[in-house]
PDB file of C-alpha atoms in Angstrom:
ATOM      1  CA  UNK A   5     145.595  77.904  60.784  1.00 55.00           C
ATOM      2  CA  UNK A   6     147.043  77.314  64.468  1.00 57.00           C
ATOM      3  CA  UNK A   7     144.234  76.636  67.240  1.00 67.00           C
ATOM      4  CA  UNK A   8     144.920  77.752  70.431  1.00 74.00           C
ATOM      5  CA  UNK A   9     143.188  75.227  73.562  1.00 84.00           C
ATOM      6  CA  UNK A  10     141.844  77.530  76.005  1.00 84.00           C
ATOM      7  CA  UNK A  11     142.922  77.833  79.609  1.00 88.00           C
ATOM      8  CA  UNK A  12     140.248  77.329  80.953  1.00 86.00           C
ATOM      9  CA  UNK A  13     136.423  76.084  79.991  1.00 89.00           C
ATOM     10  CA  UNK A  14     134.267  77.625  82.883  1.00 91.00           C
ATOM     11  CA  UNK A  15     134.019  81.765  82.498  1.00 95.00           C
ATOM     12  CA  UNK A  16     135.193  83.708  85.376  1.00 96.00           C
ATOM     13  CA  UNK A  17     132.723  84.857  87.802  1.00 96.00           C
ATOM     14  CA  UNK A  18     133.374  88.280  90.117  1.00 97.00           C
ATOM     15  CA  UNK A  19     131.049  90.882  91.263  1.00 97.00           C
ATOM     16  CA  UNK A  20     130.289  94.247  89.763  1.00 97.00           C
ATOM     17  CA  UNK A  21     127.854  97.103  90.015  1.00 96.00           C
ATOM     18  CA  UNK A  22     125.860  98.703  86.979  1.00 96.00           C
ATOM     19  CA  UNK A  23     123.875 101.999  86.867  1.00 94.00           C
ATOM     20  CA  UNK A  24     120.468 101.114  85.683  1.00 95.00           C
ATOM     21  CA  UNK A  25     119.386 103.498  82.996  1.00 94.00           C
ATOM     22  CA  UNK A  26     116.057 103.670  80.705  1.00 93.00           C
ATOM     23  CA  UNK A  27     116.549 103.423  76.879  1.00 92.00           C
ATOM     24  CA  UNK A  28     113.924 103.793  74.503  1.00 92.00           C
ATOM     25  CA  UNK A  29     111.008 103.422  77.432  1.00 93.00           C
ATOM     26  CA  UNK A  30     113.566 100.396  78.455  1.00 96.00           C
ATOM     27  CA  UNK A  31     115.728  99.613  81.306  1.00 96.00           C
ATOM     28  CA  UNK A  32     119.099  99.001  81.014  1.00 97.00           C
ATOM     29  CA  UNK A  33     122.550  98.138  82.284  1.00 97.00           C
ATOM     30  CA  UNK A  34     124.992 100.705  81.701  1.00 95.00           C
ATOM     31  CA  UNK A  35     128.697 100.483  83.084  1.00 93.00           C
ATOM     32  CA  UNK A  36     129.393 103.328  85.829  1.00 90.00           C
ATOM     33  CA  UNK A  37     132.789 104.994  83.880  1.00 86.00           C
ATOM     34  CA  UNK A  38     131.882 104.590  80.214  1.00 87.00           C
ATOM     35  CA  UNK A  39     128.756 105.151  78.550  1.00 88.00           C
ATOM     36  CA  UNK A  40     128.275 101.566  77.693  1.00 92.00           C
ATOM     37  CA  UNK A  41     125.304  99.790  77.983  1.00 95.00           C
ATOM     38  CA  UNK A  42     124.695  96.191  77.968  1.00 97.00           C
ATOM     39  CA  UNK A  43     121.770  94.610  76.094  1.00 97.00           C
ATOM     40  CA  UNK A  44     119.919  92.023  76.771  1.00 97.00           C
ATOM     41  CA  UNK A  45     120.739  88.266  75.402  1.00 96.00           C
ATOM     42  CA  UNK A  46     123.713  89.862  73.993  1.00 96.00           C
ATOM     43  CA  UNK A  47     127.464  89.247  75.234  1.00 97.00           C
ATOM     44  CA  UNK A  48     128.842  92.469  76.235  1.00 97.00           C
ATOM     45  CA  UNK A  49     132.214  92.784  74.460  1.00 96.00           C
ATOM     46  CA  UNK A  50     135.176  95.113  75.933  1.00 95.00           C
ATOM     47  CA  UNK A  51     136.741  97.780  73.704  1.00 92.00           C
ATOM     48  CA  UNK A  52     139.742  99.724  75.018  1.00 91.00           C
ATOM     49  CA  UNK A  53     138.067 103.338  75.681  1.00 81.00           C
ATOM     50  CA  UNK A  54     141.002 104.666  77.517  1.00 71.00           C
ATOM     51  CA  UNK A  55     141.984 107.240  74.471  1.00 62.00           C
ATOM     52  CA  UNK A  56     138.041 107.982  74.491  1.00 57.00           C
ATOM     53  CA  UNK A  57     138.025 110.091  77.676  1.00 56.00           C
ATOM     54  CA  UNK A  58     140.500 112.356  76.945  1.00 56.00           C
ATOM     55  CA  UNK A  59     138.819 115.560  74.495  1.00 57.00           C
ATOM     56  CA  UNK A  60     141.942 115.851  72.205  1.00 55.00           C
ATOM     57  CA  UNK A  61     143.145 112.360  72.441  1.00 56.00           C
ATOM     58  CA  UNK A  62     139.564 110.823  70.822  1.00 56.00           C
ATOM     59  CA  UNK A  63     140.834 107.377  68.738  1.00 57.00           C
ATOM     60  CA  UNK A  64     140.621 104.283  69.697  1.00 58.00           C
ATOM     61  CA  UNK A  65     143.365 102.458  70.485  1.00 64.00           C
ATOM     62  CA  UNK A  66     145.155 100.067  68.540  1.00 74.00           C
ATOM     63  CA  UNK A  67     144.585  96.766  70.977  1.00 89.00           C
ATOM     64  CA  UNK A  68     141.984  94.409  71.751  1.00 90.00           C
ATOM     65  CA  UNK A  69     140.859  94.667  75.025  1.00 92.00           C
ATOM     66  CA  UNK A  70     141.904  93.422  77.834  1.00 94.00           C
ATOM     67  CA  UNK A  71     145.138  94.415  76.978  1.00 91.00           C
ATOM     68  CA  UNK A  72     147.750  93.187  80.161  1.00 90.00           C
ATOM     69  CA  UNK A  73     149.509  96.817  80.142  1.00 89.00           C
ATOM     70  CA  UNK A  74     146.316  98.898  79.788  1.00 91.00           C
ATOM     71  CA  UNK A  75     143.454  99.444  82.144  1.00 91.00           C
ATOM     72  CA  UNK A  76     141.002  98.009  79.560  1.00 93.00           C
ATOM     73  CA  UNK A  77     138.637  95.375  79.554  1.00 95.00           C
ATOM     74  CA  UNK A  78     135.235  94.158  81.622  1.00 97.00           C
ATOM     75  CA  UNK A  79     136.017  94.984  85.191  1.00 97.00           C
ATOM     76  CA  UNK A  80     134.815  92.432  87.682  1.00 97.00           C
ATOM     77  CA  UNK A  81     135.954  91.818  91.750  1.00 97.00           C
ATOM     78  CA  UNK A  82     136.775  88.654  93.650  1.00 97.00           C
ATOM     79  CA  UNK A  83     135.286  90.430  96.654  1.00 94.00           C
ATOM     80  CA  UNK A  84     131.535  91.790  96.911  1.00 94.00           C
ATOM     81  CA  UNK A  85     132.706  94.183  99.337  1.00 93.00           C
ATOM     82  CA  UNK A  86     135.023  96.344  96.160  1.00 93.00           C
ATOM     83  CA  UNK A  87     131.956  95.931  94.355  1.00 94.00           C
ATOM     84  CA  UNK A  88     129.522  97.341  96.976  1.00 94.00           C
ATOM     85  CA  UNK A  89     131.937  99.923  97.173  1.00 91.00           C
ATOM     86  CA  UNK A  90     131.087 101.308  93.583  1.00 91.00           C
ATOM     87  CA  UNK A  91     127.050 101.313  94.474  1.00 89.00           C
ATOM     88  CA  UNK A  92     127.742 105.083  95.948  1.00 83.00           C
ATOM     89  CA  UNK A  93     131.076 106.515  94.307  1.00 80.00           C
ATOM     90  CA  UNK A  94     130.537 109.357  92.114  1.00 74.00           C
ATOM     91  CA  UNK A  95     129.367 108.856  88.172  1.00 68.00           C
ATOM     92  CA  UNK A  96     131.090 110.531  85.699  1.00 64.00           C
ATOM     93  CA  UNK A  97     128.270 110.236  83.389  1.00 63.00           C
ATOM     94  CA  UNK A  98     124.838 111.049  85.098  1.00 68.00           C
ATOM     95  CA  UNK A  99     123.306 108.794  87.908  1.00 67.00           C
ATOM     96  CA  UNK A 100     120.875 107.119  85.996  1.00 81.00           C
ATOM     97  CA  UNK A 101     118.024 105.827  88.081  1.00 86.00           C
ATOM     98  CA  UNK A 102     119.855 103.416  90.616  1.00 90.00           C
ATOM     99  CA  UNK A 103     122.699 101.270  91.244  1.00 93.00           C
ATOM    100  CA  UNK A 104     122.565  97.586  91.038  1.00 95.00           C
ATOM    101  CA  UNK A 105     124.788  94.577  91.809  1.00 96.00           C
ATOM    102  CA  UNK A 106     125.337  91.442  90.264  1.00 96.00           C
ATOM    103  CA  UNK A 107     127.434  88.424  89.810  1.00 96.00           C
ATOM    104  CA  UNK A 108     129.238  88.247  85.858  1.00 98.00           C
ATOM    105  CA  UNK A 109     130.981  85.977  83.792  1.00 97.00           C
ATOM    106  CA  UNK A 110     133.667  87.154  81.950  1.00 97.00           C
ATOM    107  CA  UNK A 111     135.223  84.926  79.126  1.00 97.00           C
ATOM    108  CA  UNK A 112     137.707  85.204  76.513  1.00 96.00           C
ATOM    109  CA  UNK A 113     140.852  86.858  76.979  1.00 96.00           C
ATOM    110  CA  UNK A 114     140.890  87.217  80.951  1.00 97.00           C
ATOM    111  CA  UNK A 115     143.518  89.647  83.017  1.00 97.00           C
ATOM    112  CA  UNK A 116     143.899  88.263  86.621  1.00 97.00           C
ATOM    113  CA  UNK A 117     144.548  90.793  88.786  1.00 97.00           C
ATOM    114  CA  UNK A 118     145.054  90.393  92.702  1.00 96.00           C
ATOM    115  CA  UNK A 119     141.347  91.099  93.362  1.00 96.00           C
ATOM    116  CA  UNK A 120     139.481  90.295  90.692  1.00 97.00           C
ATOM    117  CA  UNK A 121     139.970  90.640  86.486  1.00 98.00           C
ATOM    118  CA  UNK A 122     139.251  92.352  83.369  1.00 97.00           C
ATOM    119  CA  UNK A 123     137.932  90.273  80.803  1.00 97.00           C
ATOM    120  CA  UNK A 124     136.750  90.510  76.820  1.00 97.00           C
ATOM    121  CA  UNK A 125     133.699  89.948  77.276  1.00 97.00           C
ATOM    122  CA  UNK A 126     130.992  89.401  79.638  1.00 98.00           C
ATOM    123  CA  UNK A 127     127.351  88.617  81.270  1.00 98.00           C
ATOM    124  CA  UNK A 128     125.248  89.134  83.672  1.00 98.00           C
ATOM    125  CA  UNK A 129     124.437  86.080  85.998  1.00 96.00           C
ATOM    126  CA  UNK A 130     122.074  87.272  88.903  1.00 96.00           C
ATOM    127  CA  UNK A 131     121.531  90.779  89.813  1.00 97.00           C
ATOM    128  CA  UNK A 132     120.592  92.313  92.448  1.00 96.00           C
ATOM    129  CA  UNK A 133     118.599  95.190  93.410  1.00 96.00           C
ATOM    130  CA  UNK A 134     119.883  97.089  96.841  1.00 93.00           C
ATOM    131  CA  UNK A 135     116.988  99.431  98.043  1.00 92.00           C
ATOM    132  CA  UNK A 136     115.856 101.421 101.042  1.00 90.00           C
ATOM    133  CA  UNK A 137     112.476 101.172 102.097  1.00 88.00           C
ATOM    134  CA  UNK A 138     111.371 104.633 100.824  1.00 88.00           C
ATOM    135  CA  UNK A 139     112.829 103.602  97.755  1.00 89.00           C
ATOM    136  CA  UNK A 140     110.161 100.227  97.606  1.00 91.00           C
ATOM    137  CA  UNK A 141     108.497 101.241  94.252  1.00 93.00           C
ATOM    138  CA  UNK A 142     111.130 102.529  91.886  1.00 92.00           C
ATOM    139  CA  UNK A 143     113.038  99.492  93.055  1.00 94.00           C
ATOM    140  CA  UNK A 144     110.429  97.012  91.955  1.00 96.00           C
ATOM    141  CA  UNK A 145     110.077  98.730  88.870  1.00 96.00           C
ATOM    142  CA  UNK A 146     113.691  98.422  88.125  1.00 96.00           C
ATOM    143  CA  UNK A 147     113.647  94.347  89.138  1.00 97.00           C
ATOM    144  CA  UNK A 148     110.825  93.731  86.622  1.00 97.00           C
ATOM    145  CA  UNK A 149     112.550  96.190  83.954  1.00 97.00           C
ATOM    146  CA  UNK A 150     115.663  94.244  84.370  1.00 97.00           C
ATOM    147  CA  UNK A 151     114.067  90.283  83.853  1.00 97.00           C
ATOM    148  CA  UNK A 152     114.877  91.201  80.236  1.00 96.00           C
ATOM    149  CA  UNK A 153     118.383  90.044  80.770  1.00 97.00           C
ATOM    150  CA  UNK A 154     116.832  86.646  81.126  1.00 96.00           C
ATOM    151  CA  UNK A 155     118.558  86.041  84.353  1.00 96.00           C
ATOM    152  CA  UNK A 156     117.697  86.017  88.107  1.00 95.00           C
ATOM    153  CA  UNK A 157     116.785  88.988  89.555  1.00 96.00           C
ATOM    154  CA  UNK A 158     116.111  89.595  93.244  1.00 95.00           C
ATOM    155  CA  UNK A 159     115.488  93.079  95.377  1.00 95.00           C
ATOM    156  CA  UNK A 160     117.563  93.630  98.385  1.00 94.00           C
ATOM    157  CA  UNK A 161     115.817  96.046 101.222  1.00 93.00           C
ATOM    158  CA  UNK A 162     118.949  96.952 102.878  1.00 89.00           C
ATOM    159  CA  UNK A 163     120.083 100.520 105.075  1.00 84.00           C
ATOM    160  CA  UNK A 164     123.848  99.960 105.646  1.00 88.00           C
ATOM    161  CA  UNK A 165     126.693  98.687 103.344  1.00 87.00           C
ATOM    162  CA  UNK A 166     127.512  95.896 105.372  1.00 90.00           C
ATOM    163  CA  UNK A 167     124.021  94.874 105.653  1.00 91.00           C
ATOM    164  CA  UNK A 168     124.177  94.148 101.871  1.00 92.00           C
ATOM    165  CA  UNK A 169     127.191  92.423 102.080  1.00 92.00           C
ATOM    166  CA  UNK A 170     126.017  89.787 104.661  1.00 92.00           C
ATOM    167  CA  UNK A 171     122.667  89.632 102.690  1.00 91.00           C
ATOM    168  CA  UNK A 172     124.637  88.667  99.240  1.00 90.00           C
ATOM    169  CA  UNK A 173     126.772  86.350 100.908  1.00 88.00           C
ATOM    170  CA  UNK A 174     123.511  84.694 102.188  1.00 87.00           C
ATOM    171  CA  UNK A 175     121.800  84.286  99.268  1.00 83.00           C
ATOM    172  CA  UNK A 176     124.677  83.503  97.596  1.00 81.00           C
ATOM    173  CA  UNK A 177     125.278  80.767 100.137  1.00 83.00           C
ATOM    174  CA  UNK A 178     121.498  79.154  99.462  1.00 79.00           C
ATOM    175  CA  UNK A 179     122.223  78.894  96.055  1.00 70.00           C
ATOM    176  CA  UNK A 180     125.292  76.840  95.986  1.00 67.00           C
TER     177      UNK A 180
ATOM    178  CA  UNK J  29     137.251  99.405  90.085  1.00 87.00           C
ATOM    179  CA  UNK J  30     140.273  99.058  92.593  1.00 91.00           C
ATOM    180  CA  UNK J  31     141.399  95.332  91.918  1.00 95.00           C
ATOM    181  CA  UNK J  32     145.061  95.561  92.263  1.00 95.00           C
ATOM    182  CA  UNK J  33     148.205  94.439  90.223  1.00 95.00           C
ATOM    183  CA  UNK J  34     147.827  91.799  87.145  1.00 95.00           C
ATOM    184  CA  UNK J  35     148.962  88.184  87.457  1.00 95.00           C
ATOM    185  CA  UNK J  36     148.529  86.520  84.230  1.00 94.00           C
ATOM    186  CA  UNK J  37     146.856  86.079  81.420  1.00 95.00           C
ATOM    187  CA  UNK J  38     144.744  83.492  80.444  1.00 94.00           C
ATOM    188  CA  UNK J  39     142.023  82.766  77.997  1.00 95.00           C
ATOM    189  CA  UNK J  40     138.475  81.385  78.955  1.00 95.00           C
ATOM    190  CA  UNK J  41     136.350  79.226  76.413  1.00 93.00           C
ATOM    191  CA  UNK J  42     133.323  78.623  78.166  1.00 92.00           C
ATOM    192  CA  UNK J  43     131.677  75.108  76.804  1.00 90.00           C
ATOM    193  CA  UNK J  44     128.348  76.559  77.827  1.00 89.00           C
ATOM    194  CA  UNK J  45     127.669  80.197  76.880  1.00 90.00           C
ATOM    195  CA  UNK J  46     126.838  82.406  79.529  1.00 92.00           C
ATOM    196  CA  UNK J  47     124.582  84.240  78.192  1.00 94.00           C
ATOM    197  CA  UNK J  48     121.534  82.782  78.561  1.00 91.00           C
ATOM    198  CA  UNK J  49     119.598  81.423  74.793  1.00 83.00           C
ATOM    199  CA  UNK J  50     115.990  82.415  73.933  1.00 73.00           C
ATOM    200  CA  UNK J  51     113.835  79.145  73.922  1.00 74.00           C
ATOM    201  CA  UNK J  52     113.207  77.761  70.588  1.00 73.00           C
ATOM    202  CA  UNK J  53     109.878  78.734  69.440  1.00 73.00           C
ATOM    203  CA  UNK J  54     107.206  75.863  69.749  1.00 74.00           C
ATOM    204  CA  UNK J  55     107.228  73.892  66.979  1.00 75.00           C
ATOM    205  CA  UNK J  56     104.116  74.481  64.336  1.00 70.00           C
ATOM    206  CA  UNK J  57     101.334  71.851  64.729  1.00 66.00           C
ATOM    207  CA  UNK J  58     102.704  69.434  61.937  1.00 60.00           C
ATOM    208  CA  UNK J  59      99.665  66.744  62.460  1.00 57.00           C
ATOM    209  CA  UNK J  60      97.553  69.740  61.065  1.00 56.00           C
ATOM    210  CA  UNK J  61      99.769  70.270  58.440  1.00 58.00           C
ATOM    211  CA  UNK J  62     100.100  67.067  57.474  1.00 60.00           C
ATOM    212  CA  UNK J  63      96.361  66.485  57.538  1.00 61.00           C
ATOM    213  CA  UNK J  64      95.165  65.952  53.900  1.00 61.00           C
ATOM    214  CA  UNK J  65      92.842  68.276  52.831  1.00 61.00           C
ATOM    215  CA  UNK J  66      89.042  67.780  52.696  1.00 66.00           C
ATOM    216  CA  UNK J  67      88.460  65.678  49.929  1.00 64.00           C
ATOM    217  CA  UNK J  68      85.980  68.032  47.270  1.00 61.00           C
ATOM    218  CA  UNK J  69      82.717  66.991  47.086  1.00 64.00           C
ATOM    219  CA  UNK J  70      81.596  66.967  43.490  1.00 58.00           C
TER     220      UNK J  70
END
């Protein structure tokens, strides 16, 4: 047997957004370009899916993901900006019932890329919920659904993009 | 998500897991357990 020391004993942390969806009377995390959600207390682990979204091509493929030559893996970004970005690009598979933000740590088999990675497999750390103010309720309904991930959870009231951004980097800033 | 060209590849062994470990369930109340049981009146 042959053990391997890792690179590296702290997981990666980036930014990425989720669509929240409800499952079984539940909310969930789901990933915005694959049907994939993540459950609670549970490491989410990467499969490559890229064979998946093509009708006549449906196999997996052969590699574990994140695979350096593929597009596979956990997506996460260095910058919150990227990952703000994603809060209002068009879903490939339904909207779900809102968008959400949150730091992750991805461990494993990482892919650093020059703005952020793909890793193996991944968690939550803190999410957060962006909402406008005629959006209040559903928003605090989606903050308590999503304490099941057992990690912090905090709404956002925000109107512009940039608004968010300053606001993350704020309360990112107080926790450090 | 737009993240730009790969770098390297490295592998991440975190010593704490990340994802976050259900408290243990409170112990049961071993004093009571322990306690001896009524001694039968006869």
């Amino acid at each position: 047997m042959t053990l391997v020391a890792p690179d590296y004993l702290d997981p990666v942390l980036g930014w990425r957004a989720w669509l929240v969806v409800e499952q079984q009377r539940k909310l969930r995390l789901r990933s915005l370009i694959f049907p994939a959600v993540w459950r609670p207390d549970e490491e989410f682990v990467a499969e490559c899916r890229r064979r998946s979204v093509l009708p006549w091509r449906r196999r997996s493929s052969r590699h574990g993901a994140p695979a350096e030559q593929c597009a596979c893996g956990v997506y996460a970004a260095a910058d919150l900006a990227t990952a703000v970005h994603y809060l209002t690009t068009p879903c490939w598979q339904g909207d779900g019932l809102l968008r959400v933000l949150g730091r992750v740590a991805l461990w494993g088999d990482v892919v650093e890329h020059d703005r952020g990675w793909r890793g193996a497999q991944a968690y939550p750390t803190a999410l957060y919920v962006p909402f406008r103010p005629q959006l209040a309720l559903l928003a605090e309904e989606i903050a308590l659904g999503l304490t099941d991930y057992h990690v912090p959870v905090q709404l956002v009231e925000t109107t512009t993009r940039a608004e968010l951004v300053r606001m993350l980097q704020e309360a990112e800033a107080s926790v450090r | 998500m737009e993240i730009g060209k790969p770098r390297r590849v490295y592998t991440v062994e975190p010593i704490e897991h990340p994802v976050p470990q259900p408290e243990p369930a409170p112990e049961p109340d071993r004093k009571r357990e322990e306690e001896p049981a009524e001694p039968v009146k006869r």
